[in-house]
Each structure stands twice: as structure tokens, then as C-alpha cells.
PDB file of C-alpha atoms and ligand atoms in Angstrom:
ATOM      1  CA  UNK A   1      60.805-140.402 129.666  1.00 45.00           C
ATOM      2  CA  UNK A   2      60.003-144.059 130.366  1.00 42.00           C
ATOM      3  CA  UNK A   3      56.859-145.693 129.024  1.00 45.00           C
ATOM      4  CA  UNK A   4      55.373-148.866 130.493  1.00 41.00           C
ATOM      5  CA  UNK A   5      54.357-151.542 127.990  1.00 46.00           C
ATOM      6  CA  UNK A   6      50.894-150.916 126.483  1.00 56.00           C
ATOM      7  CA  UNK A   7      48.237-153.247 127.879  1.00 58.00           C
ATOM      8  CA  UNK A   8      44.463-153.433 127.635  1.00 71.00           C
ATOM      9  CA  UNK A   9      43.867-149.806 128.347  1.00 89.00           C
ATOM     10  CA  UNK A  10      40.760-147.718 127.619  1.00 94.00           C
ATOM     11  CA  UNK A  11      41.278-145.901 124.319  1.00 90.00           C
ATOM     12  CA  UNK A  12      38.064-143.944 123.830  1.00 94.00           C
ATOM     13  CA  UNK A  13      35.996-141.636 125.980  1.00 95.00           C
ATOM     14  CA  UNK A  14      33.302-144.187 126.844  1.00 95.00           C
ATOM     15  CA  UNK A  15      35.855-146.806 127.843  1.00 96.00           C
ATOM     16  CA  UNK A  16      37.791-144.282 129.913  1.00 96.00           C
ATOM     17  CA  UNK A  17      34.628-143.137 131.697  1.00 97.00           C
ATOM     18  CA  UNK A  18      33.612-146.704 132.485  1.00 97.00           C
ATOM     19  CA  UNK A  19      37.092-147.631 133.697  1.00 97.00           C
ATOM     20  CA  UNK A  20      37.400-144.650 136.027  1.00 97.00           C
ATOM     21  CA  UNK A  21      33.870-144.914 137.377  1.00 97.00           C
ATOM     22  CA  UNK A  22      34.640-148.541 138.284  1.00 97.00           C
ATOM     23  CA  UNK A  23      37.890-147.401 139.904  1.00 96.00           C
ATOM     24  CA  UNK A  24      35.925-145.293 142.407  1.00 97.00           C
ATOM     25  CA  UNK A  25      32.545-146.996 142.761  1.00 97.00           C
ATOM     26  CA  UNK A  26      32.033-148.733 146.108  1.00 97.00           C
ATOM     27  CA  UNK A  27      35.512-147.809 147.338  1.00 97.00           C
ATOM     28  CA  UNK A  28      36.737-145.935 150.400  1.00 97.00           C
ATOM     29  CA  UNK A  29      38.635-142.721 149.667  1.00 98.00           C
ATOM     30  CA  UNK A  30      41.824-144.091 151.180  1.00 97.00           C
ATOM     31  CA  UNK A  31      41.690-147.337 149.220  1.00 96.00           C
ATOM     32  CA  UNK A  32      43.353-145.675 146.215  1.00 97.00           C
ATOM     33  CA  UNK A  33      47.109-145.211 146.074  1.00 97.00           C
ATOM     34  CA  UNK A  34      46.921-141.499 145.235  1.00 98.00           C
ATOM     35  CA  UNK A  35      44.849-140.505 148.300  1.00 98.00           C
ATOM     36  CA  UNK A  36      46.172-137.571 150.351  1.00 97.00           C
ATOM     37  CA  UNK A  37      44.356-135.896 153.221  1.00 97.00           C
ATOM     38  CA  UNK A  38      46.477-132.785 152.610  1.00 98.00           C
ATOM     39  CA  UNK A  39      47.720-132.207 149.033  1.00 98.00           C
ATOM     40  CA  UNK A  40      50.791-130.280 150.132  1.00 98.00           C
ATOM     41  CA  UNK A  41      52.668-130.187 146.835  1.00 98.00           C
ATOM     42  CA  UNK A  42      49.603-128.968 144.956  1.00 98.00           C
ATOM     43  CA  UNK A  43      48.755-126.293 147.524  1.00 98.00           C
ATOM     44  CA  UNK A  44      52.325-125.063 147.514  1.00 98.00           C
ATOM     45  CA  UNK A  45      52.326-124.740 143.736  1.00 98.00           C
ATOM     46  CA  UNK A  46      48.977-122.941 143.661  1.00 98.00           C
ATOM     47  CA  UNK A  47      50.355-120.581 146.320  1.00 97.00           C
ATOM     48  CA  UNK A  48      53.448-119.954 144.210  1.00 97.00           C
ATOM     49  CA  UNK A  49      51.288-118.645 141.363  1.00 98.00           C
ATOM     50  CA  UNK A  50      50.153-115.797 143.588  1.00 98.00           C
ATOM     51  CA  UNK A  51      46.702-115.771 141.981  1.00 98.00           C
ATOM     52  CA  UNK A  52      43.930-113.964 143.807  1.00 98.00           C
ATOM     53  CA  UNK A  53      41.314-115.883 145.772  1.00 98.00           C
ATOM     54  CA  UNK A  54      38.675-114.798 143.264  1.00 98.00           C
ATOM     55  CA  UNK A  55      40.566-116.078 140.202  1.00 98.00           C
ATOM     56  CA  UNK A  56      39.513-119.323 138.560  1.00 98.00           C
ATOM     57  CA  UNK A  57      41.251-122.587 139.462  1.00 98.00           C
ATOM     58  CA  UNK A  58      40.440-125.831 137.652  1.00 98.00           C
ATOM     59  CA  UNK A  59      41.566-129.235 138.909  1.00 98.00           C
ATOM     60  CA  UNK A  60      41.385-131.741 136.039  1.00 98.00           C
ATOM     61  CA  UNK A  61      41.102-135.414 136.885  1.00 98.00           C
ATOM     62  CA  UNK A  62      40.366-134.253 140.406  1.00 98.00           C
ATOM     63  CA  UNK A  63      38.873-137.534 141.547  1.00 98.00           C
ATOM     64  CA  UNK A  64      37.956-137.193 145.203  1.00 98.00           C
ATOM     65  CA  UNK A  65      41.061-135.170 145.963  1.00 98.00           C
ATOM     66  CA  UNK A  66      40.865-132.810 148.923  1.00 98.00           C
ATOM     67  CA  UNK A  67      42.495-130.020 146.895  1.00 98.00           C
ATOM     68  CA  UNK A  68      39.073-128.474 146.285  1.00 98.00           C
ATOM     69  CA  UNK A  69      38.260-128.572 150.003  1.00 98.00           C
ATOM     70  CA  UNK A  70      41.556-126.914 150.933  1.00 98.00           C
ATOM     71  CA  UNK A  71      41.196-124.215 148.276  1.00 98.00           C
ATOM     72  CA  UNK A  72      37.689-123.408 149.493  1.00 98.00           C
ATOM     73  CA  UNK A  73      38.932-123.328 153.108  1.00 97.00           C
ATOM     74  CA  UNK A  74      41.645-120.872 152.029  1.00 97.00           C
ATOM     75  CA  UNK A  75      39.023-118.551 150.571  1.00 97.00           C
ATOM     76  CA  UNK A  76      39.132-119.433 146.873  1.00 98.00           C
ATOM     77  CA  UNK A  77      35.734-118.563 145.440  1.00 98.00           C
ATOM     78  CA  UNK A  78      36.063-119.828 141.852  1.00 98.00           C
ATOM     79  CA  UNK A  79      37.023-123.508 141.998  1.00 98.00           C
ATOM     80  CA  UNK A  80      36.162-126.147 139.394  1.00 98.00           C
ATOM     81  CA  UNK A  81      36.892-129.863 139.637  1.00 98.00           C
ATOM     82  CA  UNK A  82      36.529-132.119 136.596  1.00 98.00           C
ATOM     83  CA  UNK A  83      36.607-135.897 136.510  1.00 98.00           C
ATOM     84  CA  UNK A  84      35.284-138.825 134.496  1.00 98.00           C
ATOM     85  CA  UNK A  85      33.890-140.435 137.653  1.00 98.00           C
ATOM     86  CA  UNK A  86      30.582-139.139 138.973  1.00 98.00           C
ATOM     87  CA  UNK A  87      31.093-141.186 142.138  1.00 98.00           C
ATOM     88  CA  UNK A  88      34.370-139.370 142.822  1.00 98.00           C
ATOM     89  CA  UNK A  89      32.798-135.934 142.378  1.00 98.00           C
ATOM     90  CA  UNK A  90      29.701-136.898 144.391  1.00 98.00           C
ATOM     91  CA  UNK A  91      32.073-137.772 147.225  1.00 98.00           C
ATOM     92  CA  UNK A  92      33.617-134.307 147.039  1.00 98.00           C
ATOM     93  CA  UNK A  93      30.174-132.697 146.926  1.00 98.00           C
ATOM     94  CA  UNK A  94      29.021-134.597 150.012  1.00 98.00           C
ATOM     95  CA  UNK A  95      32.235-133.813 151.886  1.00 97.00           C
ATOM     96  CA  UNK A  96      32.033-130.092 151.092  1.00 98.00           C
ATOM     97  CA  UNK A  97      28.418-129.683 152.123  1.00 97.00           C
ATOM     98  CA  UNK A  98      27.353-126.031 152.251  1.00 97.00           C
ATOM     99  CA  UNK A  99      30.959-124.881 151.824  1.00 96.00           C
ATOM    100  CA  UNK A 100      30.820-126.240 148.286  1.00 95.00           C
ATOM    101  CA  UNK A 101      27.810-124.324 147.064  1.00 95.00           C
ATOM    102  CA  UNK A 102      29.922-122.245 144.663  1.00 96.00           C
ATOM    103  CA  UNK A 103      32.223-125.075 143.564  1.00 98.00           C
ATOM    104  CA  UNK A 104      31.682-126.399 140.026  1.00 98.00           C
ATOM    105  CA  UNK A 105      31.983-130.180 139.836  1.00 98.00           C
ATOM    106  CA  UNK A 106      31.814-131.438 136.254  1.00 98.00           C
ATOM    107  CA  UNK A 107      31.800-134.971 134.920  1.00 98.00           C
ATOM    108  CA  UNK A 108      33.872-134.526 131.762  1.00 98.00           C
ATOM    109  CA  UNK A 109      36.826-135.908 129.837  1.00 98.00           C
ATOM    110  CA  UNK A 110      39.942-133.749 129.979  1.00 98.00           C
ATOM    111  CA  UNK A 111      40.822-134.988 126.501  1.00 98.00           C
ATOM    112  CA  UNK A 112      37.705-133.273 125.154  1.00 98.00           C
ATOM    113  CA  UNK A 113      37.034-130.488 127.613  1.00 98.00           C
ATOM    114  CA  UNK A 114      34.777-127.552 126.750  1.00 98.00           C
ATOM    115  CA  UNK A 115      34.002-125.512 129.857  1.00 98.00           C
ATOM    116  CA  UNK A 116      33.311-122.385 127.799  1.00 98.00           C
ATOM    117  CA  UNK A 117      35.642-120.209 129.874  1.00 98.00           C
ATOM    118  CA  UNK A 118      39.258-119.816 130.933  1.00 98.00           C
ATOM    119  CA  UNK A 119      41.020-120.183 134.271  1.00 98.00           C
ATOM    120  CA  UNK A 120      43.974-118.565 136.021  1.00 98.00           C
ATOM    121  CA  UNK A 121      45.277-121.956 137.192  1.00 98.00           C
ATOM    122  CA  UNK A 122      45.067-125.396 135.574  1.00 98.00           C
ATOM    123  CA  UNK A 123      46.029-128.146 138.039  1.00 98.00           C
ATOM    124  CA  UNK A 124      46.649-131.801 137.202  1.00 98.00           C
ATOM    125  CA  UNK A 125      48.041-134.344 139.630  1.00 98.00           C
ATOM    126  CA  UNK A 126      48.427-137.835 138.238  1.00 98.00           C
ATOM    127  CA  UNK A 127      46.332-137.592 135.073  1.00 98.00           C
ATOM    128  CA  UNK A 128      48.712-136.549 132.286  1.00 98.00           C
ATOM    129  CA  UNK A 129      50.955-139.533 132.980  1.00 98.00           C
ATOM    130  CA  UNK A 130      48.180-141.920 131.863  1.00 97.00           C
ATOM    131  CA  UNK A 131      48.420-140.493 128.342  1.00 97.00           C
ATOM    132  CA  UNK A 132      50.788-142.982 126.753  1.00 96.00           C
ATOM    133  CA  UNK A 133      49.734-142.210 123.158  1.00 96.00           C
ATOM    134  CA  UNK A 134      50.815-139.052 121.287  1.00 97.00           C
ATOM    135  CA  UNK A 135      47.274-138.345 120.056  1.00 97.00           C
ATOM    136  CA  UNK A 136      46.005-138.383 123.644  1.00 97.00           C
ATOM    137  CA  UNK A 137      48.630-135.862 124.684  1.00 98.00           C
ATOM    138  CA  UNK A 138      47.673-133.703 121.688  1.00 98.00           C
ATOM    139  CA  UNK A 139      44.028-133.798 122.812  1.00 98.00           C
ATOM    140  CA  UNK A 140      45.057-132.901 126.378  1.00 98.00           C
ATOM    141  CA  UNK A 141      47.116-129.939 125.161  1.00 98.00           C
ATOM    142  CA  UNK A 142      44.194-128.742 123.029  1.00 98.00           C
ATOM    143  CA  UNK A 143      41.975-128.782 126.127  1.00 98.00           C
ATOM    144  CA  UNK A 144      44.680-127.029 128.143  1.00 98.00           C
ATOM    145  CA  UNK A 145      45.114-124.301 125.523  1.00 98.00           C
ATOM    146  CA  UNK A 146      41.342-123.658 125.460  1.00 98.00           C
ATOM    147  CA  UNK A 147      41.123-123.203 129.220  1.00 98.00           C
ATOM    148  CA  UNK A 148      44.196-121.311 130.431  1.00 98.00           C
ATOM    149  CA  UNK A 149      43.889-117.561 130.181  1.00 98.00           C
ATOM    150  CA  UNK A 150      46.820-115.493 128.874  1.00 97.00           C
ATOM    151  CA  UNK A 151      49.298-115.149 131.743  1.00 97.00           C
ATOM    152  CA  UNK A 152      47.672-118.095 133.487  1.00 98.00           C
ATOM    153  CA  UNK A 153      49.438-120.919 135.292  1.00 98.00           C
ATOM    154  CA  UNK A 154      49.714-124.660 134.736  1.00 98.00           C
ATOM    155  CA  UNK A 155      50.606-127.180 137.433  1.00 98.00           C
ATOM    156  CA  UNK A 156      51.256-130.737 136.222  1.00 98.00           C
ATOM    157  CA  UNK A 157      52.447-133.536 138.497  1.00 98.00           C
ATOM    158  CA  UNK A 158      53.257-137.029 137.224  1.00 98.00           C
ATOM    159  CA  UNK A 159      55.187-140.028 138.431  1.00 98.00           C
ATOM    160  CA  UNK A 160      58.917-139.330 138.328  1.00 98.00           C
ATOM    161  CA  UNK A 161      61.686-141.394 136.714  1.00 98.00           C
ATOM    162  CA  UNK A 162      61.919-143.600 139.825  1.00 98.00           C
ATOM    163  CA  UNK A 163      58.154-143.766 140.327  1.00 98.00           C
ATOM    164  CA  UNK A 164      55.835-146.693 139.587  1.00 97.00           C
ATOM    165  CA  UNK A 165      55.378-147.887 135.996  1.00 96.00           C
ATOM    166  CA  UNK A 166      51.640-148.451 136.410  1.00 96.00           C
ATOM    167  CA  UNK A 167      48.736-146.920 138.300  1.00 95.00           C
ATOM    168  CA  UNK A 168      45.331-148.536 138.727  1.00 94.00           C
ATOM    169  CA  UNK A 169      46.663-151.338 136.532  1.00 93.00           C
ATOM    170  CA  UNK A 170      47.269-148.955 133.634  1.00 96.00           C
ATOM    171  CA  UNK A 171      50.632-148.216 132.078  1.00 95.00           C
ATOM    172  CA  UNK A 172      51.838-144.679 132.676  1.00 97.00           C
ATOM    173  CA  UNK A 173      54.632-142.470 131.413  1.00 98.00           C
ATOM    174  CA  UNK A 174      57.273-141.468 133.965  1.00 98.00           C
ATOM    175  CA  UNK A 175      58.775-138.015 133.485  1.00 98.00           C
ATOM    176  CA  UNK A 176      61.845-136.062 134.434  1.00 98.00           C
ATOM    177  CA  UNK A 177      61.247-132.338 134.934  1.00 98.00           C
ATOM    178  CA  UNK A 178      62.821-131.634 131.558  1.00 98.00           C
ATOM    179  CA  UNK A 179      60.710-134.188 129.698  1.00 98.00           C
ATOM    180  CA  UNK A 180      57.525-133.003 131.383  1.00 98.00           C
ATOM    181  CA  UNK A 181      58.184-129.329 130.624  1.00 98.00           C
ATOM    182  CA  UNK A 182      59.003-130.275 127.021  1.00 98.00           C
ATOM    183  CA  UNK A 183      55.457-131.644 126.641  1.00 98.00           C
ATOM    184  CA  UNK A 184      54.180-128.055 126.910  1.00 98.00           C
ATOM    185  CA  UNK A 185      56.325-126.086 124.459  1.00 96.00           C
ATOM    186  CA  UNK A 186      54.070-123.028 124.381  1.00 93.00           C
ATOM    187  CA  UNK A 187      54.460-122.489 128.130  1.00 98.00           C
ATOM    188  CA  UNK A 188      57.306-121.002 130.122  1.00 98.00           C
ATOM    189  CA  UNK A 189      58.838-123.256 132.769  1.00 98.00           C
ATOM    190  CA  UNK A 190      58.738-121.310 136.037  1.00 98.00           C
ATOM    191  CA  UNK A 191      59.566-123.930 138.678  1.00 98.00           C
ATOM    192  CA  UNK A 192      60.318-127.611 139.093  1.00 98.00           C
ATOM    193  CA  UNK A 193      59.594-129.613 142.196  1.00 98.00           C
ATOM    194  CA  UNK A 194      58.219-132.945 143.308  1.00 98.00           C
ATOM    195  CA  UNK A 195      57.678-135.144 146.307  1.00 97.00           C
ATOM    196  CA  UNK A 196      57.701-138.676 147.596  1.00 98.00           C
ATOM    197  CA  UNK A 197      54.046-139.488 148.047  1.00 98.00           C
ATOM    198  CA  UNK A 198      53.292-142.019 150.753  1.00 98.00           C
ATOM    199  CA  UNK A 199      50.366-144.215 149.751  1.00 97.00           C
ATOM    200  CA  UNK A 200      47.748-145.108 152.383  1.00 97.00           C
ATOM    201  CA  UNK A 201      49.556-148.455 152.807  1.00 97.00           C
ATOM    202  CA  UNK A 202      52.960-146.878 153.332  1.00 97.00           C
ATOM    203  CA  UNK A 203      54.740-147.311 150.009  1.00 97.00           C
ATOM    204  CA  UNK A 204      56.503-144.381 148.386  1.00 98.00           C
ATOM    205  CA  UNK A 205      55.737-142.989 144.922  1.00 98.00           C
ATOM    206  CA  UNK A 206      58.077-140.419 143.403  1.00 98.00           C
ATOM    207  CA  UNK A 207      56.298-137.470 141.797  1.00 98.00           C
ATOM    208  CA  UNK A 208      57.717-134.905 139.379  1.00 98.00           C
ATOM    209  CA  UNK A 209      55.935-131.550 139.207  1.00 98.00           C
ATOM    210  CA  UNK A 210      56.309-128.470 137.054  1.00 98.00           C
ATOM    211  CA  UNK A 211      54.864-124.984 137.268  1.00 98.00           C
ATOM    212  CA  UNK A 212      54.416-123.414 133.842  1.00 98.00           C
ATOM    213  CA  UNK A 213      53.107-120.079 132.692  1.00 98.00           C
ATOM    214  CA  UNK A 214      51.077-119.255 129.605  1.00 96.00           C
ATOM    215  CA  UNK A 215      52.543-116.435 127.503  1.00 91.00           C
TER     216      UNK A 215
HETATM  217  C1  SAM B 301      45.407-141.156 139.825  1.00 75.89           C
HETATM  218  S1  SAM B 301      43.882-140.364 140.032  1.00 75.89           S
HETATM  219  C2  SAM B 301      44.360-138.762 140.664  1.00 75.89           C
HETATM  220  C3  SAM B 301      43.205-138.029 141.293  1.00 75.89           C
HETATM  221  C4  SAM B 301      43.568-136.655 141.873  1.00 75.89           C
HETATM  222  N1  SAM B 301      44.129-135.781 140.877  1.00 75.89           N
HETATM  223  C5  SAM B 301      44.473-136.763 143.058  1.00 75.89           C
HETATM  224  O1  SAM B 301      45.629-136.357 142.977  1.00 75.89           O
HETATM  225  O2  SAM B 301      44.006-137.280 144.085  1.00 75.89           O
HETATM  226  C6  SAM B 301      43.448-139.985 138.347  1.00 75.89           C
HETATM  227  C7  SAM B 301      42.092-139.322 138.243  1.00 75.89           C
HETATM  228  O3  SAM B 301      41.917-138.858 136.918  1.00 75.89           O
HETATM  229  C8  SAM B 301      40.632-139.187 136.464  1.00 75.89           C
HETATM  230  N2  SAM B 301      40.760-139.278 135.015  1.00 75.89           N
HETATM  231  C9  SAM B 301      41.493-140.167 134.305  1.00 75.89           C
HETATM  232  N3  SAM B 301      41.433-139.896 132.999  1.00 75.89           N
HETATM  233  C10 SAM B 301      40.640-138.795 132.880  1.00 75.89           C
HETATM  234  C11 SAM B 301      40.188-138.030 131.782  1.00 75.89           C
HETATM  235  N4  SAM B 301      40.548-138.350 130.527  1.00 75.89           N
HETATM  236  N5  SAM B 301      39.387-136.984 132.016  1.00 75.89           N
HETATM  237  C12 SAM B 301      39.002-136.658 133.286  1.00 75.89           C
HETATM  238  N6  SAM B 301      39.402-137.354 134.354  1.00 75.89           N
HETATM  239  C13 SAM B 301      40.207-138.407 134.155  1.00 75.89           C
HETATM  240  C14 SAM B 301      40.285-140.469 137.182  1.00 75.89           C
HETATM  241  O4  SAM B 301      38.912-140.700 137.281  1.00 75.89           O
HETATM  242  C15 SAM B 301      40.933-140.250 138.536  1.00 75.89           C
HETATM  243  O5  SAM B 301      40.059-139.606 139.421  1.00 75.89           O
END
């Protein structure tokens, strides 16, 4: 695990919300490094879980990712996307149009998430790696534990050991598969994978991904 040097990073919920709203406000979807028109790695991992189309899937820190769109197109009927940025989720809502009438889009902090229900799949691409402080990772795990049903699945993708050391100007933690799986000791490691994400401006970012299962 490699940690970038701490800088002026948002440390509380209000600061995080303000930072991430600013990161999306007034921007084009493909102006952010993490943009993908087809989230292939994520779709593959959701497929690998084998969950039914009517089982709950939550994408935390979804931003304006197209994962929700693709899940809806594939027939998933219980999809939730959570993000700190209302602008990001409004973009998803507008893009989905009528197809998104049953999609839940919630402005909320994954470090203090209370959806009042559980899900069959928890998906996170490029959020956990922003948690450079142990207490933040504890808060994330508490949210995770509240929302994954017994036997449910967890997909977490972060920058890999050769990935960038920052994202959006914030320090991140780079993970090997082993280090990432070790962050979730109560979950069984089912699969490891990753990809080389090509940013909209053609640079490559190495991602590490794990598929875990709740006991
Ligand atoms: C690097 S982007 C990844 C977005 C999306 N998962 C994707 O792959 O396109 C990180 C996203 O996480 C959101 N985010 C960061 N910290 C968060 C938190 N504590 N709770 C909820 N969302 C958060 C940001 O607003 C942003 O949309």
C-alpha cells in the first residue's frame, strides 16, 4: 500500500460535499479523468456475482458514471446511486430520462450512509482510495456492513500500485489486490482483477479491483 503525502484535503462531511460538488459543477462529463462511456470492469464484476436483475445494487460515489445506465439497460430494476455531488446525480437523472424512473439517486456521504435497507451488490470504483486516514476507512466499513445483505457481494476498485498518487488534486492510497482485500477482513475474497483505464485525454491509470463476498 502506498500513500501520497497528506495535503489540504477535506476532512469533514461538509468540506467533502463542497469539494466534490465543485469538482462536478459546470463541467463536461468527459472533463474528469475517471470518465468511461462503458464501465467494462464494473459490469464484468457485477455479472460475476450472478445476482438476479431484481436484486438491489448500490453504486457508492457513483458520480455521473454510466454504470447505472448500463445496469438499467440490462434489466436491473433495483439500482441505487449515491454521491456527494447533486450536480453529478442530476446529470445521471437527466441522461436516464424515463428509463430512470425506478432508479434511486441519493445525495449522501458514504462515510455516514443510512439507506435503511441492504443490497445484494455494493459497488465502488475510485472512492475508497481517497480514504487516506484510518478513521475514514473505519467509517466506510461501518457503512458497508450496514448495507450489504448476508451473502451479498462487494466490488471495490482503486488505483493500483503503479497508478497515480493523486486524483482531483487529492492524495489517494494505491493498493495491491492483497492490501485491498485485507481492508475488508470480514469478507471472503472471491476474485481479483483490474484494468488500465484510459482517461479522456489518453493517459493510462492502473486500477486494482476485488470481488468480495459477505459471509
Ligand atoms: C473519482 S470519482 C469516481 C466516480 C465513479 N465511481 C466512476 O467510476 O465514474 C469519485 C466520486 O466519489 C464521490 N465521492 C467522494 N467522496 C465521497 C463520499 N464520502 N461519499 C459519497 N461520494 C463521494 C465524488 O463526488 C465522485 O463522484
